[in-house]
Amino acid sequence: MSEKTIFRKIIDREIPANIVYEDDRCLAFHDVAPQAPVHLLVIPKREIPSVAALADEDAALIGHLWMVIRNLAQEFNLAGFRVVVNNGADGGQTVDHLHYHLLGGRPLTWPPG
Ligand code: AMP
């Protein structure tokens, strides 16, 4: 079996994280190296490595993740915010478990690096 990703270890409570939301399908926690005053990661519990690896059957799960993101943005009083999904090494992805970055709490510039 392949090595567990850091996010799988967080789901399994093998390493600590500052968890802000959890249900049967997903988990949300503070990024350990925040790039904005609010920087949360929202991840599915199912093993999906990246956007490129999504199956058609994942559509409902992905829709659910967006509802969780919407709720967290409201809960954290983010008037404006950005949702980022890095895909693949050239896309800046460093953890091979699908995750949404929810960033806010300061004005965000464009384009990203
Ligand atoms: P990405 O580069 O899009 O794959 O994003 C991975 C994110 O995971 C980075 O923003 C890291 O700071 C974050 N990260 C890595 N390890 C941890 C951890 N143990 N707890 C919380 N966030 C983490």
mmCIF file of N, CA and C and ligand atoms in Angstrom:
data_model
loop_
_atom_site.group_PDB
_atom_site.id
_atom_site.type_symbol
_atom_site.label_atom_id
_atom_site.label_comp_id
_atom_site.label_asym_id
_atom_site.label_seq_id
_atom_site.Cartn_x
_atom_site.Cartn_y
_atom_site.Cartn_z
ATOM 1 N N MET A 1 0.842 -1.201 0.000
ATOM 2 C CA MET A 1 0.000 0.000 0.000
ATOM 3 C C MET A 1 0.879 1.253 0.000
ATOM 4 N N SER A 2 0.458 2.280 -0.757
ATOM 5 C CA SER A 2 1.280 3.488 -0.821
ATOM 6 C C SER A 2 1.211 4.257 0.503
ATOM 7 N N GLU A 3 2.229 5.054 0.720
ATOM 8 C CA GLU A 3 2.363 5.861 1.940
ATOM 9 C C GLU A 3 1.165 6.808 2.084
ATOM 10 N N LYS A 4 0.674 6.951 3.307
ATOM 11 C CA LYS A 4 -0.427 7.889 3.552
ATOM 12 C C LYS A 4 0.021 9.318 3.311
ATOM 13 N N THR A 5 -0.829 10.136 2.715
ATOM 14 C CA THR A 5 -0.506 11.560 2.597
ATOM 15 C C THR A 5 -0.697 12.215 3.966
ATOM 16 N N ILE A 6 -0.139 13.413 4.093
ATOM 17 C CA ILE A 6 -0.275 14.166 5.339
ATOM 18 C C ILE A 6 -1.752 14.434 5.654
ATOM 19 N N PHE A 7 -2.566 14.634 4.606
ATOM 20 C CA PHE A 7 -3.989 14.912 4.839
ATOM 21 C C PHE A 7 -4.731 13.654 5.282
ATOM 22 N N ARG A 8 -4.340 12.491 4.765
ATOM 23 C CA ARG A 8 -4.947 11.249 5.236
ATOM 24 C C ARG A 8 -4.604 11.049 6.714
ATOM 25 N N LYS A 9 -3.387 11.408 7.095
ATOM 26 C CA LYS A 9 -3.005 11.280 8.505
ATOM 27 C C LYS A 9 -3.815 12.226 9.382
ATOM 28 N N ILE A 10 -4.157 13.392 8.837
ATOM 29 C CA ILE A 10 -4.999 14.336 9.595
ATOM 30 C C ILE A 10 -6.411 13.765 9.736
ATOM 31 N N ILE A 11 -6.950 13.225 8.645
ATOM 32 C CA ILE A 11 -8.290 12.611 8.695
ATOM 33 C C ILE A 11 -8.307 11.491 9.737
ATOM 34 N N ASP A 12 -7.245 10.704 9.758
ATOM 35 C CA ASP A 12 -7.167 9.555 10.675
ATOM 36 C C ASP A 12 -6.708 9.939 12.082
ATOM 37 N N ARG A 13 -6.517 11.244 12.308
ATOM 38 C CA ARG A 13 -6.107 11.762 13.624
ATOM 39 C C ARG A 13 -4.739 11.222 14.066
ATOM 40 N N GLU A 14 -3.898 10.974 13.090
ATOM 41 C CA GLU A 14 -2.537 10.528 13.419
ATOM 42 C C GLU A 14 -1.610 11.711 13.624
ATOM 43 N N ILE A 15 -1.947 12.847 13.004
ATOM 44 C CA ILE A 15 -1.223 14.092 13.291
ATOM 45 C C ILE A 15 -2.265 15.173 13.561
ATOM 46 N N PRO A 16 -1.912 16.171 14.381
ATOM 47 C CA PRO A 16 -2.900 17.172 14.776
ATOM 48 C C PRO A 16 -3.154 18.207 13.679
ATOM 49 N N ALA A 17 -4.322 18.807 13.747
ATOM 50 C CA ALA A 17 -4.659 19.925 12.873
ATOM 51 C C ALA A 17 -5.706 20.748 13.596
ATOM 52 N N ASN A 18 -5.784 22.005 13.211
ATOM 53 C CA ASN A 18 -6.789 22.894 13.800
ATOM 54 C C ASN A 18 -8.059 22.783 12.957
ATOM 55 N N ILE A 19 -8.886 21.824 13.317
ATOM 56 C CA ILE A 19 -10.075 21.483 12.521
ATOM 57 C C ILE A 19 -11.221 22.445 12.827
ATOM 58 N N VAL A 20 -11.837 22.963 11.766
ATOM 59 C CA VAL A 20 -12.945 23.915 11.945
ATOM 60 C C VAL A 20 -14.279 23.326 11.503
ATOM 61 N N TYR A 21 -14.248 22.246 10.741
ATOM 62 C CA TYR A 21 -15.501 21.631 10.292
ATOM 63 C C TYR A 21 -15.229 20.181 9.900
ATOM 64 N N GLU A 22 -16.200 19.317 10.186
ATOM 65 C CA GLU A 22 -16.093 17.918 9.758
ATOM 66 C C GLU A 22 -17.485 17.341 9.574
ATOM 67 N N ASP A 23 -17.656 16.540 8.541
ATOM 68 C CA ASP A 23 -18.855 15.708 8.416
ATOM 69 C C ASP A 23 -18.428 14.366 7.827
ATOM 70 N N ASP A 24 -19.392 13.571 7.414
ATOM 71 C CA ASP A 24 -19.041 12.221 6.942
ATOM 72 C C ASP A 24 -18.243 12.240 5.643
ATOM 73 N N ARG A 25 -18.300 13.341 4.900
ATOM 74 C CA ARG A 25 -17.656 13.368 3.584
ATOM 75 C C ARG A 25 -16.430 14.255 3.488
ATOM 76 N N CYS A 26 -16.260 15.167 4.444
ATOM 77 C CA CYS A 26 -15.140 16.105 4.304
ATOM 78 C C CYS A 26 -14.639 16.647 5.643
ATOM 79 N N LEU A 27 -13.521 17.338 5.534
ATOM 80 C CA LEU A 27 -12.867 17.922 6.706
ATOM 81 C C LEU A 27 -12.323 19.289 6.292
ATOM 82 N N ALA A 28 -12.366 20.260 7.204
ATOM 83 C CA ALA A 28 -11.777 21.575 6.930
ATOM 84 C C ALA A 28 -10.922 21.964 8.127
ATOM 85 N N PHE A 29 -9.742 22.507 7.835
ATOM 86 C CA PHE A 29 -8.813 22.873 8.910
ATOM 87 C C PHE A 29 -7.937 24.026 8.461
ATOM 88 N N HIS A 30 -7.295 24.685 9.433
ATOM 89 C CA HIS A 30 -6.410 25.804 9.126
ATOM 90 C C HIS A 30 -5.134 25.305 8.463
ATOM 91 N N ASP A 31 -4.705 26.019 7.398
ATOM 92 C CA ASP A 31 -3.421 25.706 6.762
ATOM 93 C C ASP A 31 -2.299 26.034 7.759
ATOM 94 N N VAL A 32 -1.303 25.175 7.826
ATOM 95 C CA VAL A 32 -0.206 25.335 8.777
ATOM 96 C C VAL A 32 0.709 26.512 8.395
ATOM 97 N N ALA A 33 0.678 26.925 7.133
ATOM 98 C CA ALA A 33 1.498 28.057 6.654
ATOM 99 C C ALA A 33 0.579 29.064 5.957
ATOM 100 N N PRO A 34 -0.223 29.784 6.745
ATOM 101 C CA PRO A 34 -1.273 30.626 6.150
ATOM 102 C C PRO A 34 -0.735 31.737 5.259
ATOM 103 N N GLN A 35 -1.379 31.912 4.105
ATOM 104 C CA GLN A 35 -1.005 32.948 3.145
ATOM 105 C C GLN A 35 -1.941 34.154 3.226
ATOM 106 N N ALA A 36 -2.852 34.131 4.176
ATOM 107 C CA ALA A 36 -3.809 35.223 4.399
ATOM 108 C C ALA A 36 -4.304 35.070 5.835
ATOM 109 N N PRO A 37 -4.930 36.118 6.404
ATOM 110 C CA PRO A 37 -5.418 36.002 7.787
ATOM 111 C C PRO A 37 -6.323 34.789 7.990
ATOM 112 N N VAL A 38 -7.136 34.480 6.983
ATOM 113 C CA VAL A 38 -7.896 33.226 7.008
ATOM 114 C C VAL A 38 -7.400 32.368 5.848
ATOM 115 N N HIS A 39 -6.904 31.192 6.153
ATOM 116 C CA HIS A 39 -6.439 30.260 5.117
ATOM 117 C C HIS A 39 -6.822 28.863 5.576
ATOM 118 N N LEU A 40 -7.943 28.394 5.036
ATOM 119 C CA LEU A 40 -8.454 27.076 5.395
ATOM 120 C C LEU A 40 -8.249 26.104 4.239
ATOM 121 N N LEU A 41 -8.161 24.836 4.564
ATOM 122 C CA LEU A 41 -8.120 23.775 3.560
ATOM 123 C C LEU A 41 -9.369 22.923 3.736
ATOM 124 N N VAL A 42 -10.057 22.693 2.644
ATOM 125 C CA VAL A 42 -11.256 21.849 2.670
ATOM 126 C C VAL A 42 -10.950 20.620 1.829
ATOM 127 N N ILE A 43 -11.068 19.451 2.440
ATOM 128 C CA ILE A 43 -10.659 18.221 1.743
ATOM 129 C C ILE A 43 -11.753 17.152 1.835
ATOM 130 N N PRO A 44 -11.890 16.352 0.778
ATOM 131 C CA PRO A 44 -12.806 15.204 0.870
ATOM 132 C C PRO A 44 -12.147 14.113 1.698
ATOM 133 N N LYS A 45 -12.921 13.299 2.364
ATOM 134 C CA LYS A 45 -12.342 12.160 3.084
ATOM 135 C C LYS A 45 -11.962 11.048 2.109
ATOM 136 N N ARG A 46 -12.677 10.990 0.976
ATOM 137 C CA ARG A 46 -12.354 9.987 -0.036
ATOM 138 C C ARG A 46 -10.987 10.278 -0.646
ATOM 139 N N GLU A 47 -10.261 9.224 -0.966
ATOM 140 C CA GLU A 47 -8.929 9.381 -1.580
ATOM 141 C C GLU A 47 -9.064 9.816 -3.032
ATOM 142 N N ILE A 48 -8.931 11.100 -3.298
ATOM 143 C CA ILE A 48 -8.894 11.619 -4.671
ATOM 144 C C ILE A 48 -7.606 12.437 -4.759
ATOM 145 N N PRO A 49 -6.649 12.038 -5.590
ATOM 146 C CA PRO A 49 -5.346 12.719 -5.592
ATOM 147 C C PRO A 49 -5.389 14.156 -6.079
ATOM 148 N N SER A 50 -6.259 14.453 -7.069
ATOM 149 C CA SER A 50 -6.215 15.787 -7.693
ATOM 150 C C SER A 50 -7.471 16.014 -8.511
ATOM 151 N N VAL A 51 -7.613 17.222 -9.028
ATOM 152 C CA VAL A 51 -8.737 17.510 -9.937
ATOM 153 C C VAL A 51 -8.663 16.588 -11.150
ATOM 154 N N ALA A 52 -7.444 16.391 -11.649
ATOM 155 C CA ALA A 52 -7.267 15.574 -12.849
ATOM 156 C C ALA A 52 -7.720 14.133 -12.625
ATOM 157 N N ALA A 53 -7.771 13.701 -11.385
ATOM 158 C CA ALA A 53 -8.139 12.317 -11.072
ATOM 159 C C ALA A 53 -9.625 12.175 -10.732
ATOM 160 N N LEU A 54 -10.388 13.259 -10.843
ATOM 161 C CA LEU A 54 -11.814 13.185 -10.493
ATOM 162 C C LEU A 54 -12.560 12.232 -11.422
ATOM 163 N N ALA A 55 -13.503 11.498 -10.855
ATOM 164 C CA ALA A 55 -14.390 10.646 -11.641
ATOM 165 C C ALA A 55 -15.744 11.342 -11.748
ATOM 166 N N ASP A 56 -16.501 11.008 -12.782
ATOM 167 C CA ASP A 56 -17.839 11.605 -12.931
ATOM 168 C C ASP A 56 -18.670 11.384 -11.660
ATOM 169 N N GLU A 57 -18.443 10.253 -11.007
ATOM 170 C CA GLU A 57 -19.214 9.912 -9.798
ATOM 171 C C GLU A 57 -18.889 10.834 -8.626
ATOM 172 N N ASP A 58 -17.840 11.612 -8.744
ATOM 173 C CA ASP A 58 -17.456 12.519 -7.645
ATOM 174 C C ASP A 58 -18.240 13.836 -7.679
ATOM 175 N N ALA A 59 -19.097 14.015 -8.674
ATOM 176 C CA ALA A 59 -19.763 15.314 -8.863
ATOM 177 C C ALA A 59 -20.539 15.765 -7.613
ATOM 178 N N ALA A 60 -21.274 14.877 -6.991
ATOM 179 C CA ALA A 60 -22.069 15.264 -5.824
ATOM 180 C C ALA A 60 -21.159 15.651 -4.658
ATOM 181 N N LEU A 61 -20.082 14.899 -4.499
ATOM 182 C CA LEU A 61 -19.117 15.207 -3.433
ATOM 183 C C LEU A 61 -18.510 16.589 -3.660
ATOM 184 N N ILE A 62 -18.125 16.888 -4.887
ATOM 185 C CA ILE A 62 -17.519 18.187 -5.192
ATOM 186 C C ILE A 62 -18.520 19.306 -4.941
ATOM 187 N N GLY A 63 -19.767 19.079 -5.308
ATOM 188 C CA GLY A 63 -20.809 20.069 -5.019
ATOM 189 C C GLY A 63 -20.929 20.308 -3.523
ATOM 190 N N HIS A 64 -20.846 19.247 -2.757
ATOM 191 C CA HIS A 64 -20.924 19.358 -1.299
ATOM 192 C C HIS A 64 -19.751 20.189 -0.753
ATOM 193 N N LEU A 65 -18.561 19.948 -1.285
ATOM 194 C CA LEU A 65 -17.390 20.709 -0.819
ATOM 195 C C LEU A 65 -17.616 22.213 -1.042
ATOM 196 N N TRP A 66 -18.215 22.558 -2.162
ATOM 197 C CA TRP A 66 -18.486 23.983 -2.422
ATOM 198 C C TRP A 66 -19.494 24.553 -1.439
ATOM 199 N N MET A 67 -20.465 23.780 -1.014
ATOM 200 C CA MET A 67 -21.423 24.270 -0.017
ATOM 201 C C MET A 67 -20.724 24.474 1.327
ATOM 202 N N VAL A 68 -19.795 23.588 1.640
ATOM 203 C CA VAL A 68 -19.018 23.746 2.882
ATOM 204 C C VAL A 68 -18.157 25.008 2.794
ATOM 205 N N ILE A 69 -17.541 25.231 1.631
ATOM 206 C CA ILE A 69 -16.732 26.444 1.433
ATOM 207 C C ILE A 69 -17.604 27.687 1.608
ATOM 208 N N ARG A 70 -18.768 27.687 1.000
ATOM 209 C CA ARG A 70 -19.694 28.816 1.141
ATOM 210 C C ARG A 70 -20.018 29.067 2.616
ATOM 211 N N ASN A 71 -20.308 27.999 3.348
ATOM 212 C CA ASN A 71 -20.667 28.153 4.756
ATOM 213 C C ASN A 71 -19.494 28.673 5.584
ATOM 214 N N LEU A 72 -18.298 28.176 5.295
ATOM 215 C CA LEU A 72 -17.119 28.609 6.055
ATOM 216 C C LEU A 72 -16.800 30.076 5.762
ATOM 217 N N ALA A 73 -16.949 30.494 4.519
ATOM 218 C CA ALA A 73 -16.701 31.902 4.166
ATOM 219 C C ALA A 73 -17.638 32.801 4.974
ATOM 220 N N GLN A 74 -18.866 32.363 5.139
ATOM 221 C CA GLN A 74 -19.859 33.112 5.920
ATOM 222 C C GLN A 74 -19.475 33.103 7.400
ATOM 223 N N GLU A 75 -19.139 31.934 7.891
ATOM 224 C CA GLU A 75 -18.786 31.754 9.302
ATOM 225 C C GLU A 75 -17.563 32.590 9.699
ATOM 226 N N PHE A 76 -16.607 32.700 8.777
ATOM 227 C CA PHE A 76 -15.385 33.467 9.053
ATOM 228 C C PHE A 76 -15.498 34.920 8.603
ATOM 229 N N ASN A 77 -16.728 35.342 8.268
ATOM 230 C CA ASN A 77 -17.018 36.736 7.902
ATOM 231 C C ASN A 77 -16.141 37.246 6.760
ATOM 232 N N LEU A 78 -15.953 36.424 5.751
ATOM 233 C CA LEU A 78 -15.136 36.832 4.621
ATOM 234 C C LEU A 78 -16.020 37.545 3.598
ATOM 235 N N ALA A 79 -15.833 38.858 3.494
ATOM 236 C CA ALA A 79 -16.629 39.628 2.533
ATOM 237 C C ALA A 79 -16.207 39.242 1.123
ATOM 238 N N GLY A 80 -14.895 39.173 0.921
ATOM 239 C CA GLY A 80 -14.341 38.699 -0.344
ATOM 240 C C GLY A 80 -13.384 37.582 -0.018
ATOM 241 N N PHE A 81 -13.271 36.651 -0.899
ATOM 242 C CA PHE A 81 -12.360 35.527 -0.634
ATOM 243 C C PHE A 81 -11.969 34.883 -1.940
ATOM 244 N N ARG A 82 -11.003 33.988 -1.879
ATOM 245 C CA ARG A 82 -10.546 33.260 -3.060
ATOM 246 C C ARG A 82 -10.471 31.778 -2.732
ATOM 247 N N VAL A 83 -10.880 30.966 -3.700
ATOM 248 C CA VAL A 83 -10.763 29.513 -3.576
ATOM 249 C C VAL A 83 -9.767 29.051 -4.634
ATOM 250 N N VAL A 84 -8.738 28.343 -4.172
ATOM 251 C CA VAL A 84 -7.657 27.906 -5.069
ATOM 252 C C VAL A 84 -7.530 26.387 -4.999
ATOM 253 N N VAL A 85 -7.381 25.776 -6.159
ATOM 254 C CA VAL A 85 -7.057 24.343 -6.209
ATOM 255 C C VAL A 85 -5.840 24.182 -7.108
ATOM 256 N N ASN A 86 -4.728 23.830 -6.533
ATOM 257 C CA ASN A 86 -3.523 23.573 -7.314
ATOM 258 C C ASN A 86 -3.574 22.135 -7.830
ATOM 259 N N ASN A 87 -3.168 21.963 -9.077
ATOM 260 C CA ASN A 87 -3.208 20.617 -9.663
ATOM 261 C C ASN A 87 -1.872 20.272 -10.302
ATOM 262 N N GLY A 88 -1.243 19.217 -9.795
ATOM 263 C CA GLY A 88 0.020 18.753 -10.370
ATOM 264 C C GLY A 88 1.186 19.624 -9.928
ATOM 265 N N ALA A 89 2.393 19.111 -10.127
ATOM 266 C CA ALA A 89 3.598 19.814 -9.668
ATOM 267 C C ALA A 89 3.706 21.211 -10.281
ATOM 268 N N ASP A 90 3.460 21.329 -11.572
ATOM 269 C CA ASP A 90 3.541 22.641 -12.213
ATOM 270 C C ASP A 90 2.408 23.559 -11.782
ATOM 271 N N GLY A 91 1.349 22.979 -11.258
ATOM 272 C CA GLY A 91 0.244 23.785 -10.738
ATOM 273 C C GLY A 91 0.440 24.175 -9.292
ATOM 274 N N GLY A 92 1.566 23.759 -8.721
ATOM 275 C CA GLY A 92 1.870 24.124 -7.336
ATOM 276 C C GLY A 92 1.327 23.161 -6.302
ATOM 277 N N GLN A 93 0.854 21.989 -6.744
ATOM 278 C CA GLN A 93 0.310 21.018 -5.779
ATOM 279 C C GLN A 93 1.443 20.266 -5.095
ATOM 280 N N THR A 94 1.413 20.257 -3.764
ATOM 281 C CA THR A 94 2.458 19.569 -3.005
ATOM 282 C C THR A 94 1.918 18.383 -2.203
ATOM 283 N N VAL A 95 0.603 18.339 -2.000
ATOM 284 C CA VAL A 95 0.001 17.214 -1.282
ATOM 285 C C VAL A 95 -0.985 16.528 -2.230
ATOM 286 N N ASP A 96 -0.754 15.237 -2.483
ATOM 287 C CA ASP A 96 -1.554 14.513 -3.475
ATOM 288 C C ASP A 96 -2.847 13.967 -2.882
ATOM 289 N N HIS A 97 -3.604 14.868 -2.306
ATOM 290 C CA HIS A 97 -4.954 14.565 -1.825
ATOM 291 C C HIS A 97 -5.733 15.837 -2.131
ATOM 292 N N LEU A 98 -6.761 15.735 -2.973
ATOM 293 C CA LEU A 98 -7.511 16.919 -3.422
ATOM 294 C C LEU A 98 -7.825 17.873 -2.263
ATOM 295 N N HIS A 99 -7.568 19.157 -2.458
ATOM 296 C CA HIS A 99 -7.885 20.130 -1.412
ATOM 297 C C HIS A 99 -8.169 21.492 -2.017
ATOM 298 N N TYR A 100 -9.091 22.186 -1.381
ATOM 299 C CA TYR A 100 -9.460 23.546 -1.754
ATOM 300 C C TYR A 100 -8.867 24.494 -0.715
ATOM 301 N N HIS A 101 -8.106 25.486 -1.185
ATOM 302 C CA HIS A 101 -7.633 26.546 -0.302
ATOM 303 C C HIS A 101 -8.730 27.612 -0.263
ATOM 304 N N LEU A 102 -9.146 28.012 0.928
ATOM 305 C CA LEU A 102 -10.077 29.139 1.092
ATOM 306 C C LEU A 102 -9.293 30.258 1.773
ATOM 307 N N LEU A 103 -9.075 31.338 1.006
ATOM 308 C CA LEU A 103 -8.221 32.438 1.476
ATOM 309 C C LEU A 103 -9.032 33.720 1.594
ATOM 310 N N GLY A 104 -8.816 34.462 2.669
ATOM 311 C CA GLY A 104 -9.521 35.734 2.819
ATOM 312 C C GLY A 104 -9.019 36.498 4.030
ATOM 313 N N GLY A 105 -9.643 37.644 4.257
ATOM 314 C CA GLY A 105 -9.264 38.462 5.406
ATOM 315 C C GLY A 105 -8.289 39.562 5.051
ATOM 316 N N ARG A 106 -7.925 39.663 3.785
ATOM 317 C CA ARG A 106 -7.117 40.780 3.284
ATOM 318 C C ARG A 106 -7.438 40.931 1.799
ATOM 319 N N PRO A 107 -7.146 42.102 1.225
ATOM 320 C CA PRO A 107 -7.349 42.235 -0.221
ATOM 321 C C PRO A 107 -6.387 41.290 -0.955
ATOM 322 N N LEU A 108 -6.901 40.585 -1.932
ATOM 323 C CA LEU A 108 -6.099 39.598 -2.673
ATOM 324 C C LEU A 108 -5.805 40.144 -4.069
ATOM 325 N N THR A 109 -4.549 40.060 -4.443
ATOM 326 C CA THR A 109 -4.154 40.614 -5.749
ATOM 327 C C THR A 109 -4.267 39.566 -6.843
ATOM 328 N N TRP A 110 -4.208 40.040 -8.072
ATOM 329 C CA TRP A 110 -4.301 39.156 -9.228
ATOM 330 C C TRP A 110 -3.339 39.664 -10.288
ATOM 331 N N PRO A 111 -2.602 38.869 -11.037
ATOM 332 C CA PRO A 111 -2.678 37.406 -11.042
ATOM 333 C C PRO A 111 -1.853 36.793 -9.929
ATOM 334 N N PRO A 112 -2.179 35.543 -9.564
ATOM 335 C CA PRO A 112 -1.358 34.824 -8.586
ATOM 336 C C PRO A 112 -0.032 34.453 -9.238
ATOM 337 N N GLY A 113 0.950 34.080 -8.463
ATOM 338 C CA GLY A 113 2.287 33.750 -8.991
ATOM 339 C C GLY A 113 2.324 32.449 -9.732
HETATM 340 P P1 AMP B 1 -0.767 22.597 -2.193
HETATM 341 O O1 AMP B 1 0.580 23.237 -2.376
HETATM 342 O O2 AMP B 1 -1.855 23.227 -3.015
HETATM 343 O O3 AMP B 1 -0.697 21.092 -2.386
HETATM 344 O O4 AMP B 1 -1.197 22.878 -0.725
HETATM 345 C C1 AMP B 1 -0.787 22.105 0.380
HETATM 346 C C2 AMP B 1 -1.026 22.939 1.591
HETATM 347 O O5 AMP B 1 -0.998 22.111 2.717
HETATM 348 C C3 AMP B 1 0.031 24.041 1.814
HETATM 349 O O6 AMP B 1 -0.611 25.304 1.829
HETATM 350 C C4 AMP B 1 0.629 23.660 3.162
HETATM 351 O O7 AMP B 1 0.955 24.790 3.941
HETATM 352 C C5 AMP B 1 -0.470 22.839 3.784
HETATM 353 N N1 AMP B 1 -0.052 21.882 4.800
HETATM 354 C C6 AMP B 1 0.980 21.001 4.716
HETATM 355 N N2 AMP B 1 1.047 20.263 5.839
HETATM 356 C C7 AMP B 1 0.034 20.682 6.640
HETATM 357 C C8 AMP B 1 -0.423 20.315 7.943
HETATM 358 N N3 AMP B 1 0.177 19.348 8.658
HETATM 359 N N4 AMP B 1 -1.484 20.967 8.467
HETATM 360 C C9 AMP B 1 -2.103 21.930 7.765
HETATM 361 N N5 AMP B 1 -1.724 22.325 6.525
HETATM 362 C C10 AMP B 1 -0.673 21.713 5.969
#
